[in-house]
């Protein structure tokens, strides 16, 4: 039988005014977005465990699950009007684990541990440190930068590049992990893109009313067909194209400036 003290916590406070009651209920809703953040954190933790056990395909898939949950927590917080400073900091700490540490451990266990003289460990650490620095910088600049663009490659997108690669080659049984040099370069370059100052489109301004060209329709159909045929390859190609978009745009701008000067 429930004691009297427990019953008091379940009963509505008779001294609570009508104005205080909604505030009390709103505090209780704050658990909802943090549950999604906790789910993303657990997915990252699970990915590390699966990598240690040698199941790299499931480890990569778990990181993508973390990305989905990470995308939902902010939207849920805005829909329920439960944004908080605690939620922002908790989300950043979760991102460091799920999109920094977890991909680095997976890529190290998958390939980079085969490099002598600890170069593999250094490459994986560069990715972890870059993710931590990128998230810290994002929290500091969140109120001052243009919402349409990220400064540097977002950590979930960087993780998608590495995990899409692992998932694709593991599913098809292609021993790409033996090409340790290429894996090391991809890991380090992706990490450096996170701490770069190059702008990446954030897609936060995309709406159902946005106008697109007719060329985008067959492209979307092509992506859809490719996803049905080879989903891991599609994710890897999309993530890689997004990661390369800012450097290619930067190079194109430089080439245009050189042409103008020469002319």
Coordinates of C-alpha atoms in Angstrom, one line a residue, residues 34-233:
X34 CA 16.2 15.2 -23.3
X35 CA 14.9 11.6 -23.8
X36 CA 15.8 11.9 -27.5
X37 CA 19.2 13.3 -26.6
X38 CA 19.7 10.4 -24.2
X39 CA 18.7 8.0 -27.0
X40 CA 21.3 9.5 -29.3
X41 CA 23.9 9.2 -26.6
X42 CA 23.0 5.6 -26.0
X43 CA 23.2 4.9 -29.8
X44 CA 26.7 6.3 -29.8
X45 CA 27.7 4.3 -26.8
X46 CA 26.2 1.2 -28.4
X47 CA 28.2 1.9 -31.6
X48 CA 31.5 1.9 -29.6
X49 CA 30.6 -1.4 -28.0
X50 CA 29.8 -3.0 -31.3
X51 CA 33.1 -1.7 -32.8
X52 CA 35.0 -3.2 -29.9
X53 CA 33.2 -6.5 -30.6
X54 CA 34.1 -6.3 -34.3
X55 CA 30.6 -5.8 -35.7
X56 CA 31.4 -2.6 -37.7
X57 CA 28.3 -2.7 -39.8
X58 CA 26.0 -2.5 -36.8
X59 CA 28.3 0.1 -35.2
X60 CA 28.0 2.4 -38.3
X61 CA 24.2 1.9 -38.4
X62 CA 24.0 2.9 -34.7
X63 CA 25.7 6.2 -35.4
X64 CA 23.1 6.9 -38.1
X65 CA 20.4 6.1 -35.6
X66 CA 22.0 8.7 -33.3
X67 CA 21.8 11.2 -36.1
X68 CA 18.1 10.7 -36.5
X69 CA 17.5 11.1 -32.7
X70 CA 19.8 14.1 -32.6
X71 CA 17.7 15.8 -35.3
X72 CA 14.5 15.1 -33.4
X73 CA 15.4 16.4 -30.0
X74 CA 15.8 20.1 -31.1
X75 CA 12.6 19.9 -33.2
X76 CA 10.6 18.4 -30.3
X77 CA 12.0 21.1 -27.9
X78 CA 10.8 23.8 -30.3
X79 CA 7.4 22.3 -30.9
X80 CA 6.8 21.8 -27.2
X81 CA 8.5 25.1 -26.2
X82 CA 10.9 23.3 -23.9
X83 CA 14.2 24.8 -25.0
X84 CA 16.7 25.2 -22.2
X85 CA 20.4 25.9 -21.6
X86 CA 20.7 22.5 -20.0
X87 CA 19.3 20.9 -23.2
X88 CA 21.8 22.8 -25.4
X89 CA 24.8 21.7 -23.3
X90 CA 23.5 18.1 -22.9
X91 CA 23.0 17.9 -26.7
X92 CA 26.6 19.1 -27.3
X93 CA 28.1 16.5 -24.9
X94 CA 26.0 13.8 -26.5
X95 CA 27.2 14.9 -30.0
X96 CA 30.9 14.7 -28.9
X97 CA 30.3 11.0 -27.9
X98 CA 28.0 10.0 -30.8
X99 CA 29.6 12.0 -33.7
X100 CA 33.2 12.4 -32.4
X101 CA 34.3 9.6 -30.2
X102 CA 32.1 6.8 -31.6
X103 CA 33.1 7.3 -35.3
X104 CA 36.8 7.7 -34.3
X105 CA 36.7 4.4 -32.3
X106 CA 34.9 2.6 -35.1
X107 CA 37.3 3.8 -37.8
X108 CA 40.3 3.0 -35.6
X109 CA 39.1 -0.5 -34.8
X110 CA 38.1 -1.0 -38.5
X111 CA 41.3 0.1 -40.1
X112 CA 43.6 2.6 -38.5
X113 CA 44.9 0.3 -35.8
X114 CA 46.9 -1.4 -38.6
X115 CA 49.3 1.6 -38.9
X116 CA 52.6 1.4 -37.0
X117 CA 54.1 4.1 -34.8
X118 CA 50.7 5.2 -33.5
X119 CA 49.8 7.2 -36.6
X120 CA 46.4 5.5 -36.7
X121 CA 45.7 6.6 -33.1
X122 CA 46.7 10.1 -34.0
X123 CA 44.4 10.2 -37.1
X124 CA 41.5 9.0 -35.0
X125 CA 42.3 11.6 -32.2
X126 CA 42.4 14.4 -34.8
X127 CA 38.7 13.6 -35.6
X128 CA 37.7 13.4 -31.9
X129 CA 39.4 16.7 -31.1
X130 CA 38.0 18.4 -34.2
X131 CA 34.5 17.4 -33.2
X132 CA 34.9 18.7 -29.7
X133 CA 36.4 22.0 -30.9
X134 CA 33.7 22.4 -33.6
X135 CA 30.9 21.9 -31.1
X136 CA 32.4 24.3 -28.6
X137 CA 32.8 26.9 -31.3
X138 CA 29.2 26.4 -32.4
X139 CA 27.9 27.0 -28.9
X140 CA 29.9 30.2 -28.6
X141 CA 28.9 31.5 -32.0
X142 CA 25.3 30.3 -32.2
X143 CA 23.9 33.8 -31.5
X144 CA 26.2 35.6 -33.9
X145 CA 26.5 33.6 -37.1
X146 CA 24.0 33.4 -40.0
X147 CA 21.5 30.6 -39.4
X148 CA 21.5 29.6 -43.0
X149 CA 25.1 28.4 -42.8
X150 CA 27.3 26.3 -40.5
X151 CA 30.9 27.5 -39.9
X152 CA 32.8 24.3 -40.7
X153 CA 31.3 20.9 -41.4
X154 CA 28.7 19.8 -38.9
X155 CA 29.8 16.9 -36.7
X156 CA 26.9 14.6 -37.7
X157 CA 27.7 15.2 -41.4
X158 CA 31.4 14.4 -40.7
X159 CA 30.4 11.2 -38.9
X160 CA 28.2 10.3 -41.9
X161 CA 31.2 10.4 -44.2
X162 CA 33.1 7.9 -42.1
X163 CA 30.2 5.7 -41.1
X164 CA 28.8 5.6 -44.6
X165 CA 32.1 4.4 -45.9
X166 CA 32.3 1.7 -43.2
X167 CA 28.8 0.6 -43.7
X168 CA 29.1 0.4 -47.5
X169 CA 32.3 -1.6 -47.6
X170 CA 31.3 -3.9 -44.8
X171 CA 27.9 -4.7 -46.4
X172 CA 29.5 -5.6 -49.7
X173 CA 32.5 -7.4 -48.2
X174 CA 35.1 -5.1 -49.9
X175 CA 38.3 -5.0 -47.8
X176 CA 38.8 -1.3 -48.2
X177 CA 40.0 -1.0 -44.6
X178 CA 43.3 -2.5 -45.8
X179 CA 43.9 0.7 -47.7
X180 CA 44.9 2.3 -44.4
X181 CA 46.6 5.3 -46.0
X182 CA 43.4 6.4 -47.8
X183 CA 41.3 5.8 -44.7
X184 CA 43.7 7.9 -42.6
X185 CA 43.5 10.7 -45.2
X186 CA 39.7 10.7 -45.3
X187 CA 39.5 10.6 -41.5
X188 CA 41.9 13.5 -41.0
X189 CA 40.6 15.7 -43.8
X190 CA 37.0 15.2 -42.6
X191 CA 38.1 16.2 -39.1
X192 CA 39.9 19.3 -40.4
X193 CA 36.8 20.3 -42.4
X194 CA 34.9 20.5 -39.1
X195 CA 37.2 23.1 -37.6
X196 CA 37.6 25.0 -40.9
X197 CA 35.9 28.4 -41.4
X198 CA 34.3 27.4 -44.7
X199 CA 30.5 27.9 -44.8
X200 CA 28.2 24.9 -45.2
X201 CA 24.5 25.4 -46.0
X202 CA 22.5 24.4 -43.0
X203 CA 19.1 23.7 -44.8
X204 CA 17.4 25.4 -41.9
X205 CA 15.7 27.8 -44.3
X206 CA 14.3 25.1 -46.5
X207 CA 10.4 25.1 -46.6
X208 CA 7.7 23.3 -48.6
X209 CA 7.2 26.5 -50.6
X210 CA 10.7 26.7 -51.8
X211 CA 11.1 26.8 -55.6
X212 CA 13.4 24.4 -57.4
X213 CA 14.5 23.9 -61.0
X214 CA 13.1 21.2 -63.2
X215 CA 16.5 19.5 -63.1
X216 CA 16.1 18.7 -59.4
X217 CA 13.2 16.4 -60.1
X218 CA 15.2 13.8 -62.1
X219 CA 18.0 14.2 -59.6
X220 CA 15.7 13.3 -56.7
X221 CA 14.3 10.4 -58.7
X222 CA 17.9 9.2 -59.3
X223 CA 18.7 9.5 -55.6
X224 CA 15.6 7.6 -54.7
X225 CA 16.3 4.8 -57.1
X226 CA 19.9 4.6 -55.9
X227 CA 18.8 4.5 -52.3
X228 CA 16.5 1.5 -53.1
X229 CA 19.3 -0.3 -54.8
X230 CA 22.1 0.5 -52.3
X231 CA 21.2 2.5 -49.3
X232 CA 24.6 2.6 -47.6
X233 CA 26.2 3.8 -50.8

